[in-house]
mmCIF file of C-alpha atoms in Angstrom:
data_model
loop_
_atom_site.group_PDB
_atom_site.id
_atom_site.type_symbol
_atom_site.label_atom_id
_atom_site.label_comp_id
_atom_site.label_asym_id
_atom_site.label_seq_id
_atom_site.Cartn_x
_atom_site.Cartn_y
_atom_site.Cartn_z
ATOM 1 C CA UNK A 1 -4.661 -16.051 3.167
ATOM 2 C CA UNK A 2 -3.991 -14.687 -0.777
ATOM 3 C CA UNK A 3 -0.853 -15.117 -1.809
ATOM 4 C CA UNK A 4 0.472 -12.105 -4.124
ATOM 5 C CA UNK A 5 4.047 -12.897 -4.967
ATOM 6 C CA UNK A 6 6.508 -10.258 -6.421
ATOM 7 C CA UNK A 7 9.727 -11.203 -8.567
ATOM 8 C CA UNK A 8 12.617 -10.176 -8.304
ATOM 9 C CA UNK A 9 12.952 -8.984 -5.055
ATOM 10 C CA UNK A 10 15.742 -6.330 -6.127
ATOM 11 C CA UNK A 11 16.930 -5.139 -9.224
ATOM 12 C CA UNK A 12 20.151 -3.020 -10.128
ATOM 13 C CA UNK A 13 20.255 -1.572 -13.649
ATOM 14 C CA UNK A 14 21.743 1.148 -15.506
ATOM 15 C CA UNK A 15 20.181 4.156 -17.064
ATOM 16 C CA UNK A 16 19.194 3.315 -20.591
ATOM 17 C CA UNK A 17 18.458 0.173 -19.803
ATOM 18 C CA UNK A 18 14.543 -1.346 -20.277
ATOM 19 C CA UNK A 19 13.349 -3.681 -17.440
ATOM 20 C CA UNK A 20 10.160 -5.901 -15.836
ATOM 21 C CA UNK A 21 9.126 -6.954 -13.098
ATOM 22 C CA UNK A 22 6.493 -9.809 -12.223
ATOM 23 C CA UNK A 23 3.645 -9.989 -9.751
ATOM 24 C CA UNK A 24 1.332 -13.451 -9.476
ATOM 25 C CA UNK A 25 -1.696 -13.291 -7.793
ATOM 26 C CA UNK A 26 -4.716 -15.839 -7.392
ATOM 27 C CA UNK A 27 -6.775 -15.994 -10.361
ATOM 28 C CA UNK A 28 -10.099 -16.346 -8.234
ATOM 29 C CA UNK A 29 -12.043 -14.240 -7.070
ATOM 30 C CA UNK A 30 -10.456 -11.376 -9.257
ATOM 31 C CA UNK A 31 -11.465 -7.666 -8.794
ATOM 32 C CA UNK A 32 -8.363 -5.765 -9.834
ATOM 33 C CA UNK A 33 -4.682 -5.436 -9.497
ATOM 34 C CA UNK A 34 -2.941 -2.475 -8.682
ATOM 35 C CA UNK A 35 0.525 -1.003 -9.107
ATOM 36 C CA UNK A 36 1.998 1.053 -6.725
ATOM 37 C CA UNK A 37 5.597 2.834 -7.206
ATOM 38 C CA UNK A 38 6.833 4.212 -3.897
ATOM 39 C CA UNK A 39 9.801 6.181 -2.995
ATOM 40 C CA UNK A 40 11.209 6.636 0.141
ATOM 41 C CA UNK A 41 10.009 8.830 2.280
ATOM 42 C CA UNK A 42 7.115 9.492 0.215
ATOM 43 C CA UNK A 43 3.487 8.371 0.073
ATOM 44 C CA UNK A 44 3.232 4.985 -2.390
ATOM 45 C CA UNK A 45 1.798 6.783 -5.487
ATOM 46 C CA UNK A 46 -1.062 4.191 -7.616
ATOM 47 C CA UNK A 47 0.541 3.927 -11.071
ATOM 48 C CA UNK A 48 -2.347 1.687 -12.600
ATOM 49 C CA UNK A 49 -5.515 0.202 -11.681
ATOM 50 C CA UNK A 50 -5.734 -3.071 -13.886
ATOM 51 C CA UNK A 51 -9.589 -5.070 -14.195
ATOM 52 C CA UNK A 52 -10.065 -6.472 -17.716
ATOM 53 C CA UNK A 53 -7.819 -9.788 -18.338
ATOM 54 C CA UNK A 54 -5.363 -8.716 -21.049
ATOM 55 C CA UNK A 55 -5.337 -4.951 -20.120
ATOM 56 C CA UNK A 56 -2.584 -3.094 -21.140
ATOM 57 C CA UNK A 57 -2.036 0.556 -19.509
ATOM 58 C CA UNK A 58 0.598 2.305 -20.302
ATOM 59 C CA UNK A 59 2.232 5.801 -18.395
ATOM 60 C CA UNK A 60 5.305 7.870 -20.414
ATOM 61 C CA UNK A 61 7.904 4.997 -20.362
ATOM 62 C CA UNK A 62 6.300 2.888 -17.837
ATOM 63 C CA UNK A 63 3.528 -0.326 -19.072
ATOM 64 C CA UNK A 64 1.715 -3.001 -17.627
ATOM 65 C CA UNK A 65 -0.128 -6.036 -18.559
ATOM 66 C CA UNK A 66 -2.269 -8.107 -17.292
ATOM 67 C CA UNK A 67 -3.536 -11.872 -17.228
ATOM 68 C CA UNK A 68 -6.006 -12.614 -14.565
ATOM 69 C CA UNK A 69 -6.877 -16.455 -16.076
ATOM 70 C CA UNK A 70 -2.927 -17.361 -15.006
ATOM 71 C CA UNK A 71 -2.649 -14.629 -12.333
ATOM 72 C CA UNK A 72 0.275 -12.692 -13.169
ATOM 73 C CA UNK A 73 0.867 -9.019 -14.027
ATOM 74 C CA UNK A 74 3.922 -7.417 -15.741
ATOM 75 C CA UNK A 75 5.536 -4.238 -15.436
ATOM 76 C CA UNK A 76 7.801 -2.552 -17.720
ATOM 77 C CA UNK A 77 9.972 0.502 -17.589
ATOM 78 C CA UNK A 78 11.203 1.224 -21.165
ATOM 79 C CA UNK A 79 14.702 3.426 -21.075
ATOM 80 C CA UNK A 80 15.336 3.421 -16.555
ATOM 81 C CA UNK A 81 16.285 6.610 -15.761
ATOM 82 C CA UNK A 82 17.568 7.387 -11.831
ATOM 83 C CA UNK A 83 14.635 8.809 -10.806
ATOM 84 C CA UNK A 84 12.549 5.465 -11.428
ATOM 85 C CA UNK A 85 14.279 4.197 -8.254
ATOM 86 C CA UNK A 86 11.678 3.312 -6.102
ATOM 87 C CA UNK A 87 9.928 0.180 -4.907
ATOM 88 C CA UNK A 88 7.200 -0.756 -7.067
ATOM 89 C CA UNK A 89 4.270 -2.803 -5.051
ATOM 90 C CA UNK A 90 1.441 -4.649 -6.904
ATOM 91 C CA UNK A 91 -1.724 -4.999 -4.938
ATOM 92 C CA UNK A 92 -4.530 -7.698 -5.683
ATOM 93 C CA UNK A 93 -7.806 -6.734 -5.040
ATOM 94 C CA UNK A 94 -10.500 -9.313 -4.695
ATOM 95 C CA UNK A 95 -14.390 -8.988 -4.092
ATOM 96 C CA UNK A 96 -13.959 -8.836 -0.588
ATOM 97 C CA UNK A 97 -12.914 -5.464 -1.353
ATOM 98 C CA UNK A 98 -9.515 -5.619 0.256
ATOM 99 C CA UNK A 99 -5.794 -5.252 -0.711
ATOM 100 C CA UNK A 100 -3.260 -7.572 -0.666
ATOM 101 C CA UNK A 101 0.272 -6.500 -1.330
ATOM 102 C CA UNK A 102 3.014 -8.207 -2.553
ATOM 103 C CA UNK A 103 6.454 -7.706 -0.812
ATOM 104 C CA UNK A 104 7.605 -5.102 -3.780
ATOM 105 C CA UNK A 105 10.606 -4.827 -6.075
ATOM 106 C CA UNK A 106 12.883 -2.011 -5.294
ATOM 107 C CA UNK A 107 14.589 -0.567 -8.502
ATOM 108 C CA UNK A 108 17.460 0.997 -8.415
ATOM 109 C CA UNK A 109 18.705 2.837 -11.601
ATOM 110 C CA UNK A 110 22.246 4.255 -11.566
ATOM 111 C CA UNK A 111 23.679 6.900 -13.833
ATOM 112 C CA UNK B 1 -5.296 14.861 -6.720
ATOM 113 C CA UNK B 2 -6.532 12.650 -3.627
ATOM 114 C CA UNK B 3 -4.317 13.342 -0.652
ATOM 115 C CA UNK B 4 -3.565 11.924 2.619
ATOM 116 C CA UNK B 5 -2.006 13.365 5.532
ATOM 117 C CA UNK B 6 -0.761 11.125 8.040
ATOM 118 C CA UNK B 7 1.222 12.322 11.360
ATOM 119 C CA UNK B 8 3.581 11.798 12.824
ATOM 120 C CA UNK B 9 5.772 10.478 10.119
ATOM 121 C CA UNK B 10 8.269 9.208 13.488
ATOM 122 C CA UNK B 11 7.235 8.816 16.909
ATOM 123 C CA UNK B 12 9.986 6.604 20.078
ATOM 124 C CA UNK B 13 7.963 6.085 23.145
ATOM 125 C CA UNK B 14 8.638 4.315 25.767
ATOM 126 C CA UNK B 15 7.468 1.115 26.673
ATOM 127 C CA UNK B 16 4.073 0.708 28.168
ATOM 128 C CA UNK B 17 2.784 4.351 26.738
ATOM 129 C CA UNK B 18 -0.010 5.527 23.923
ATOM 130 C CA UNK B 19 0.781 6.505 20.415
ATOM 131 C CA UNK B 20 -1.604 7.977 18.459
ATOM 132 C CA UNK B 21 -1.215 7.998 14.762
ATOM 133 C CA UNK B 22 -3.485 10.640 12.425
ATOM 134 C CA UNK B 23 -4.600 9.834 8.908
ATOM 135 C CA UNK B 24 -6.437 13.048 7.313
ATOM 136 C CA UNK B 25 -8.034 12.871 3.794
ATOM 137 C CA UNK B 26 -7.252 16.289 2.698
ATOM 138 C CA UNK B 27 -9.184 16.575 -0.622
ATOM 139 C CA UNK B 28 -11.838 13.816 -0.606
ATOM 140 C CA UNK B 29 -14.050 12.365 2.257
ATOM 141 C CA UNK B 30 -12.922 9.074 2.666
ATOM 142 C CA UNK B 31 -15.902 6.901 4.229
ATOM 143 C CA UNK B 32 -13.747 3.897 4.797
ATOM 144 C CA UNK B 33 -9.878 3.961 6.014
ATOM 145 C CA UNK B 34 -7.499 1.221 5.930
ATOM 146 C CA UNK B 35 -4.380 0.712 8.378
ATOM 147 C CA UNK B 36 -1.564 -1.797 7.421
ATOM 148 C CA UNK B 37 1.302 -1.713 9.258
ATOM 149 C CA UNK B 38 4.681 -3.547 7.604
ATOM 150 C CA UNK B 39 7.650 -5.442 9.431
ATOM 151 C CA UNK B 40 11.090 -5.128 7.687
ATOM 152 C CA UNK B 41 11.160 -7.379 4.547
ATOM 153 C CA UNK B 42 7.648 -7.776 4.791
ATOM 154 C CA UNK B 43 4.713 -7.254 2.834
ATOM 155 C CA UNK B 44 2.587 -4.294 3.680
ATOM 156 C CA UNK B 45 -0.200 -6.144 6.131
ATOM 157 C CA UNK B 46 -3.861 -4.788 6.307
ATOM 158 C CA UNK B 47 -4.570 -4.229 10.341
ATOM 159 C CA UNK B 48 -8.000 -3.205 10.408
ATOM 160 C CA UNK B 49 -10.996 -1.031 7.939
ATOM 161 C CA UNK B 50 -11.838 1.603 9.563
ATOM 162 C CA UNK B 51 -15.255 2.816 8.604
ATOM 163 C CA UNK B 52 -17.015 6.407 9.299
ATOM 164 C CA UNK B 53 -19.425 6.243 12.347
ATOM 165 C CA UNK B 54 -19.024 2.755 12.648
ATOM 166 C CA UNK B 55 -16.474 0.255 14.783
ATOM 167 C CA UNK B 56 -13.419 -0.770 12.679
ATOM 168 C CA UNK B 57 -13.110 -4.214 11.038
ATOM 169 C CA UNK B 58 -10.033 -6.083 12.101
ATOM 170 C CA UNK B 59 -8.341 -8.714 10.532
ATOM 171 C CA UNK B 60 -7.537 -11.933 12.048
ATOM 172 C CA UNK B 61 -4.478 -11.910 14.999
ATOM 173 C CA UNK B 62 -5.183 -8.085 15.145
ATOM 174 C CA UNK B 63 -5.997 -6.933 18.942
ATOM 175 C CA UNK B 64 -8.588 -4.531 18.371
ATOM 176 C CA UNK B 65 -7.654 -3.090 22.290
ATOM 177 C CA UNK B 66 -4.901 -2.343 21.684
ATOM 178 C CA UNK B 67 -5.037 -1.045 18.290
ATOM 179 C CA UNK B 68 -7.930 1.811 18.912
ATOM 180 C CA UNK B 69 -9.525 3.275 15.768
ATOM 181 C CA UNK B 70 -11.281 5.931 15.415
ATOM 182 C CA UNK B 71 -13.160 7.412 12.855
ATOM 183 C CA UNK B 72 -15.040 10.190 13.856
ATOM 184 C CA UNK B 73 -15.800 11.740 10.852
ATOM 185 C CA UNK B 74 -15.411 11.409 7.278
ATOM 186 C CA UNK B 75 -11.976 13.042 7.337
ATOM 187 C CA UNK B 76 -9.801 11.820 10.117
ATOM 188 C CA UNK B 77 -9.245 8.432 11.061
ATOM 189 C CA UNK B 78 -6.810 7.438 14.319
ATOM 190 C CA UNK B 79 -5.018 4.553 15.373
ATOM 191 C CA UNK B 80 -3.904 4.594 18.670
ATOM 192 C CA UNK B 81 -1.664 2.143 19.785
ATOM 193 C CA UNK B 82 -2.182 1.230 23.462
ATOM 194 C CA UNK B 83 0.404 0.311 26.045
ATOM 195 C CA UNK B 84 3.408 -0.399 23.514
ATOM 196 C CA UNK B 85 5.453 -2.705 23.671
ATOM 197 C CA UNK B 86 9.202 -3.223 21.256
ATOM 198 C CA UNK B 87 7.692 -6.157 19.436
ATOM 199 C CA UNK B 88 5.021 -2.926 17.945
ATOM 200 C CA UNK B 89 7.651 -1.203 16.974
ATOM 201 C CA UNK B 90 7.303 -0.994 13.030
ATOM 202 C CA UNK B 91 5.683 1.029 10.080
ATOM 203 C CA UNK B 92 2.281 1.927 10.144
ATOM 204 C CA UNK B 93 0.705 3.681 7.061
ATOM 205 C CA UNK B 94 -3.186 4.223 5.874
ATOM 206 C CA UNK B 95 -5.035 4.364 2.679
ATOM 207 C CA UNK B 96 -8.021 5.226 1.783
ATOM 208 C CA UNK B 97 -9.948 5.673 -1.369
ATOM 209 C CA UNK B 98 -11.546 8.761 -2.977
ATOM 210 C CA UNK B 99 -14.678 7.187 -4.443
ATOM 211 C CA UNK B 100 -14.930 9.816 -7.165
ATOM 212 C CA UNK B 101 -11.827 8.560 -8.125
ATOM 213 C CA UNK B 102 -11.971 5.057 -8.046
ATOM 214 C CA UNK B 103 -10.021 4.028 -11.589
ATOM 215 C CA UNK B 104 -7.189 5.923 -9.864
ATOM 216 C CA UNK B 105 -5.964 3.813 -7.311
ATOM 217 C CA UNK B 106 -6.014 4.429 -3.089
ATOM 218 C CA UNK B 107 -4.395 7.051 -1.724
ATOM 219 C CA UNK B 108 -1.825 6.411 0.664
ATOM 220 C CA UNK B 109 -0.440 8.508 3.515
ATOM 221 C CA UNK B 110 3.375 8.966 3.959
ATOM 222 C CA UNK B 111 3.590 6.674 6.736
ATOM 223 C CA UNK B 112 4.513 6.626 10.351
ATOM 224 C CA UNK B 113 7.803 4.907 11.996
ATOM 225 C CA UNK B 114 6.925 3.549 15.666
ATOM 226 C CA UNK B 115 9.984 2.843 17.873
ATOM 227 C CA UNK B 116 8.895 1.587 21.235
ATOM 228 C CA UNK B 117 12.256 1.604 23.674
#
């Protein structure tokens, strides 16, 4: 069973404010990592596909980074605003050609 | 963009009936379909591929009779969820991926809510 772990769980910040989030993920058998940001009662919308170890993609305010040799993918939202509130899910990928989710963070920004 | 059209978005039965659940590529044929189906607090689980013309793969502790998939055609995919019981009530959602655009991501539909009373 792959383990993709997601850190924090939660997260509460104010607009303004810049934030990350951490997903870890096995470092075998690496095909790519994906980024989901889902809101609720909406469709979980891909954000970044991620296969080259020390990737960087980057969206408006929203980044990501990647290191597959230690497993672990950032995300960063430069300058929350309230409509960034979602759940953001990273999904490994390996050659089996099947995802594996981590348990999300869910963002909430306030005013 | 990819979509994905997946009905009902919340279905209650009662205990021992059928549920179908549709997932409908509207833009894109989508040869394979995944089902995952996610327990509060809980990772989103892949159930089963579900592959055009072919039977469905499903992964391990998955019943395949009583999880019926269907993929007729390169479309639609079903789940059916046969003779409920409470412990299947949950959120079931599908994914697929539009091989033309494969840097992009899948494509998720919006999800269905099973309550089974």
């Amino acid at each position: 069973i792959l383990n993709v772990e997601q850190s924090p769980q939660s997260l509460h910040v104010q607009e303004g404010d810049s934030t990350n989030f951490t997903c870890s993920f096995p470092s075998s058998n690496f095909y790519a990592l994906h980024w989901y940001r889902w809101e609720t009662a909406k469709s979980p919308e891909a954000l970044f596909v991620m296969t080259l170890n020390g990737d960087e993609k980057k969206k408006g305010r929203i980044s990501a980074t990647l290191n597959t040799k230690e497993g672990y993918s950032y995300l960063y939202i430069k300058g929350s605003q309230p409509e960034d509130s979602a759940t953001y899910l990273c999904a490994f990928l390996s050659g089996y050609s099947t995802l594996t989710f981590g348990k999300g963070t869910m963002l909430l920004v306030s005013p | 963009g990819a979509v994905v059209s997946q009905h009902p978005s919340r279905v209650i039965c009662k205990s021992g009936t059928s549920v179908k659940i549709e997932c409908r590529s509207l833009d894109f044929q989508a040869t394979t379909m995944f089902w995952y189906r996610q327990f509060p607090k809980q990772s989103l689980m892949l159930m089963a591929t579900s592959n055009e013309g072919s039977k469905a793969t499903y992964e391990q502790g998955v019943e395949k009779d009583k999880f019926l998939i269907n993929h007729a055609s390169l479309t639609l995919s079903t789940l059916t969820v046969t003779s409920a019981h409470p412990e299947d009530s949950s959120f079931y959602i599908c994914s697929a991926r539009d091989i033309d655009r494969k840097n992009y991501g899948y494509t998720f539909g919006s999800g269905t809510r099973l309550t089974v009373v």
